[in-house]
Amino acid sequence: MIDDLGSTSGSDSLTPGPNAEYSDDHSAGAHRSGDRVRRGVVSFVRRSPRMNVSQQRSMDTLASTYMIEVPRDATSTSVAPGAHLDLPKIFGRTAPLTVEIGTGSGDVLAALASAHPERDFIGFEVYLPSAASTLTKLHAARATNARIILADAAAGLDHLVEPGEVDEIWTFFADPWHKKRHHKRRIVNPDIARLVASRLRPGGLWRLATDWDDYATWMLGVLSAEPLLKPVNTGPDGFSPRWDERPVTRYEKKGLAAGRVVHDLTWRRAEKS
């Protein structure tokens, strides 16, 4: 059973389960050393509440189907250097891959994985209650083409995903970390932009959304500074129209009800580096 501290009982490393299709050749990551992200600062603080009974039940019964266990480094949300995913073995096919950075309660991942059975989806999430809710929604949507990984998305992209392997990456309503001294924790930063660009195929898309004006401006500045990323369908303010396929989540509804404006950004990986 996975406990509410983010590890298997009695260990800080998750034991590989039925979906643990990865290679653990620690020499394999050497060719990607140029893409490494400095991980001294992470974009989250794991103060998540304990899972409720329903969430624990979902974790106990659905993790073996929808969760990919990966080898760990020092912490329960880390990824061991040199590990990478065998996607054809995990999904039983080769298909365009979408990665979501932070699944939240799973509304977007479940809805769009169900709507696009021709694609494969992986969501990274660090909070156990959110991961459990995502499992529940994937199961309800019968989204067998989606998996989640309980890991820091930066480490996951860095170690588990090959350059040019991803068709789309999504970052919707990430923690804005309002205080200036916490801006270093923002998941959208120059290092992540460089990493995302390297993992996208040429022409692949990074879709982002936030309902905080200052974070939207921050993201626009970060993306504009990455030479491998180019804006798509932007207006005079630099932002994109709302992506009509993105479901309106409960979080987004709360922001709109509070009078906040949602800003969408869509950036494409340049065809040539």
mmCIF file of C-alpha atoms in Angstrom, residues 45-189:
data_model
loop_
_atom_site.group_PDB
_atom_site.id
_atom_site.type_symbol
_atom_site.label_atom_id
_atom_site.label_comp_id
_atom_site.label_asym_id
_atom_site.label_seq_id
_atom_site.Cartn_x
_atom_site.Cartn_y
_atom_site.Cartn_z
ATOM 1 C CA VAL A 45 6.388 21.992 -0.931
ATOM 2 C CA ARG A 46 4.876 18.646 0.057
ATOM 3 C CA ARG A 47 2.460 19.722 2.741
ATOM 4 C CA SER A 48 -0.406 17.875 1.133
ATOM 5 C CA PRO A 49 -3.207 16.712 3.409
ATOM 6 C CA ARG A 50 -3.618 13.061 4.187
ATOM 7 C CA MET A 51 -5.598 11.044 1.696
ATOM 8 C CA ASN A 52 -9.191 10.398 2.644
ATOM 9 C CA VAL A 53 -10.672 6.906 2.626
ATOM 10 C CA SER A 54 -11.870 7.164 -0.971
ATOM 11 C CA GLN A 55 -8.515 8.430 -2.208
ATOM 12 C CA GLN A 56 -6.655 5.691 -0.364
ATOM 13 C CA ARG A 57 -8.973 3.112 -1.905
ATOM 14 C CA SER A 58 -8.254 4.489 -5.369
ATOM 15 C CA MET A 59 -4.535 4.368 -4.700
ATOM 16 C CA ASP A 60 -4.762 0.789 -3.444
ATOM 17 C CA THR A 61 -6.916 -0.509 -6.293
ATOM 18 C CA LEU A 62 -5.997 1.599 -9.326
ATOM 19 C CA ALA A 63 -2.301 2.418 -8.984
ATOM 20 C CA SER A 64 -1.246 -0.888 -10.514
ATOM 21 C CA THR A 65 -3.229 -0.016 -13.651
ATOM 22 C CA TYR A 66 -2.635 3.700 -14.103
ATOM 23 C CA MET A 67 0.517 4.556 -12.159
ATOM 24 C CA ILE A 68 4.046 4.032 -13.433
ATOM 25 C CA GLU A 69 6.544 3.316 -10.665
ATOM 26 C CA VAL A 70 10.037 4.637 -11.350
ATOM 27 C CA PRO A 71 13.402 4.190 -9.624
ATOM 28 C CA ARG A 72 14.078 6.914 -7.083
ATOM 29 C CA ASP A 73 17.074 8.971 -6.164
ATOM 30 C CA ALA A 74 17.151 10.651 -2.728
ATOM 31 C CA THR A 75 13.463 11.430 -2.164
ATOM 32 C CA SER A 76 10.045 9.939 -2.841
ATOM 33 C CA THR A 77 9.376 12.365 -5.727
ATOM 34 C CA SER A 78 12.834 12.125 -7.283
ATOM 35 C CA VAL A 79 13.857 10.062 -10.305
ATOM 36 C CA ALA A 80 17.093 8.112 -10.438
ATOM 37 C CA PRO A 81 19.525 9.393 -13.079
ATOM 38 C CA GLY A 82 19.794 7.040 -16.023
ATOM 39 C CA ALA A 83 16.226 5.749 -15.829
ATOM 40 C CA HIS A 84 13.973 6.110 -18.837
ATOM 41 C CA LEU A 85 10.552 4.868 -19.873
ATOM 42 C CA ASP A 86 9.857 2.132 -22.395
ATOM 43 C CA LEU A 87 6.740 3.760 -23.803
ATOM 44 C CA PRO A 88 5.867 1.097 -26.408
ATOM 45 C CA LYS A 89 5.920 -1.523 -23.651
ATOM 46 C CA ILE A 90 3.871 0.602 -21.248
ATOM 47 C CA PHE A 91 1.147 1.443 -23.761
ATOM 48 C CA GLY A 92 1.501 -1.535 -26.076
ATOM 49 C CA ARG A 93 1.981 0.701 -29.104
ATOM 50 C CA THR A 94 3.759 3.756 -30.465
ATOM 51 C CA ALA A 95 1.579 6.881 -30.507
ATOM 52 C CA PRO A 96 1.943 10.663 -30.125
ATOM 53 C CA LEU A 97 2.748 11.476 -26.500
ATOM 54 C CA THR A 98 1.342 14.296 -24.378
ATOM 55 C CA VAL A 99 2.823 15.117 -20.965
ATOM 56 C CA GLU A 100 0.973 17.113 -18.308
ATOM 57 C CA ILE A 101 3.057 18.886 -15.668
ATOM 58 C CA GLY A 102 0.861 18.693 -12.573
ATOM 59 C CA THR A 103 -2.398 16.787 -13.031
ATOM 60 C CA GLY A 104 -4.238 18.486 -10.183
ATOM 61 C CA SER A 105 -7.431 16.533 -9.578
ATOM 62 C CA GLY A 106 -7.160 14.944 -13.022
ATOM 63 C CA ASP A 107 -9.991 16.719 -14.835
ATOM 64 C CA VAL A 108 -7.956 17.741 -17.875
ATOM 65 C CA LEU A 109 -5.956 14.541 -18.210
ATOM 66 C CA ALA A 110 -8.971 12.252 -17.906
ATOM 67 C CA ALA A 111 -11.195 14.250 -20.245
ATOM 68 C CA LEU A 112 -8.666 14.699 -23.028
ATOM 69 C CA ALA A 113 -7.188 11.206 -22.793
ATOM 70 C CA SER A 114 -10.710 9.843 -23.153
ATOM 71 C CA ALA A 115 -11.410 12.192 -26.072
ATOM 72 C CA HIS A 116 -8.198 11.220 -27.876
ATOM 73 C CA PRO A 117 -7.739 7.438 -27.743
ATOM 74 C CA GLU A 118 -5.257 7.715 -30.614
ATOM 75 C CA ARG A 119 -2.764 9.480 -28.331
ATOM 76 C CA ASP A 120 -0.866 8.466 -25.194
ATOM 77 C CA PHE A 121 -0.698 10.628 -22.063
ATOM 78 C CA ILE A 122 1.565 10.849 -19.020
ATOM 79 C CA GLY A 123 0.870 13.150 -16.084
ATOM 80 C CA PHE A 124 3.401 14.093 -13.430
ATOM 81 C CA GLU A 125 2.033 14.868 -9.959
ATOM 82 C CA VAL A 126 3.749 15.245 -6.578
ATOM 83 C CA TYR A 127 0.770 15.366 -4.206
ATOM 84 C CA LEU A 128 -0.758 12.027 -3.241
ATOM 85 C CA PRO A 129 -4.373 13.233 -2.802
ATOM 86 C CA SER A 130 -4.219 14.808 -6.277
ATOM 87 C CA ALA A 131 -2.679 11.669 -7.747
ATOM 88 C CA ALA A 132 -5.396 9.537 -6.152
ATOM 89 C CA SER A 133 -8.141 11.795 -7.522
ATOM 90 C CA THR A 134 -6.530 11.581 -10.944
ATOM 91 C CA LEU A 135 -6.534 7.782 -10.734
ATOM 92 C CA THR A 136 -10.255 7.844 -9.948
ATOM 93 C CA LYS A 137 -11.046 10.072 -12.914
ATOM 94 C CA LEU A 138 -8.885 8.122 -15.347
ATOM 95 C CA HIS A 139 -10.686 4.947 -14.325
ATOM 96 C CA ALA A 140 -14.126 6.553 -14.613
ATOM 97 C CA ALA A 141 -13.234 7.872 -18.075
ATOM 98 C CA ARG A 142 -11.804 4.482 -19.090
ATOM 99 C CA ALA A 143 -8.690 6.350 -20.170
ATOM 100 C CA THR A 144 -6.442 3.329 -20.613
ATOM 101 C CA ASN A 145 -4.124 5.447 -22.761
ATOM 102 C CA ALA A 146 -3.073 7.571 -19.763
ATOM 103 C CA ARG A 147 -0.664 6.992 -16.887
ATOM 104 C CA ILE A 148 0.541 9.105 -13.986
ATOM 105 C CA ILE A 149 3.941 9.244 -12.350
ATOM 106 C CA LEU A 150 4.367 10.388 -8.760
ATOM 107 C CA ALA A 151 7.430 12.549 -9.332
ATOM 108 C CA ASP A 152 8.781 16.046 -9.757
ATOM 109 C CA ALA A 153 8.002 16.854 -13.385
ATOM 110 C CA ALA A 154 11.377 18.481 -13.978
ATOM 111 C CA ALA A 155 13.205 15.349 -12.855
ATOM 112 C CA GLY A 156 10.793 13.186 -14.818
ATOM 113 C CA LEU A 157 11.272 15.081 -18.063
ATOM 114 C CA ASP A 158 15.007 15.225 -17.486
ATOM 115 C CA HIS A 159 15.600 11.541 -16.787
ATOM 116 C CA LEU A 160 12.638 9.573 -18.132
ATOM 117 C CA VAL A 161 11.854 11.265 -21.438
ATOM 118 C CA GLU A 162 14.090 11.253 -24.489
ATOM 119 C CA PRO A 163 14.846 14.401 -26.504
ATOM 120 C CA GLY A 164 12.228 15.000 -29.194
ATOM 121 C CA GLU A 165 9.908 12.316 -27.779
ATOM 122 C CA VAL A 166 6.925 14.472 -26.802
ATOM 123 C CA ASP A 167 4.213 15.886 -29.040
ATOM 124 C CA GLU A 168 2.665 18.264 -26.485
ATOM 125 C CA ILE A 169 3.423 19.410 -22.929
ATOM 126 C CA TRP A 170 0.783 21.068 -20.749
ATOM 127 C CA THR A 171 1.255 23.308 -17.707
ATOM 128 C CA PHE A 172 -2.138 24.531 -16.532
ATOM 129 C CA PHE A 173 -2.636 26.693 -13.435
ATOM 130 C CA ALA A 174 0.677 25.948 -11.773
ATOM 131 C CA ASP A 175 1.366 27.391 -8.329
ATOM 132 C CA PRO A 176 2.159 31.101 -8.930
ATOM 133 C CA TRP A 177 4.347 31.445 -5.829
ATOM 134 C CA HIS A 178 3.336 35.061 -5.326
ATOM 135 C CA LYS A 179 6.027 36.242 -2.919
ATOM 136 C CA LYS A 180 9.096 37.571 -4.681
ATOM 137 C CA ARG A 181 11.448 35.462 -2.584
ATOM 138 C CA HIS A 182 9.534 32.388 -3.771
ATOM 139 C CA HIS A 183 9.668 33.177 -7.489
ATOM 140 C CA LYS A 184 12.623 30.802 -7.762
ATOM 141 C CA ARG A 185 10.139 27.984 -7.092
ATOM 142 C CA ARG A 186 8.001 28.730 -10.124
ATOM 143 C CA ILE A 187 7.875 25.703 -12.389
ATOM 144 C CA VAL A 188 8.015 27.933 -15.475
ATOM 145 C CA ASN A 189 11.596 29.172 -15.440
#
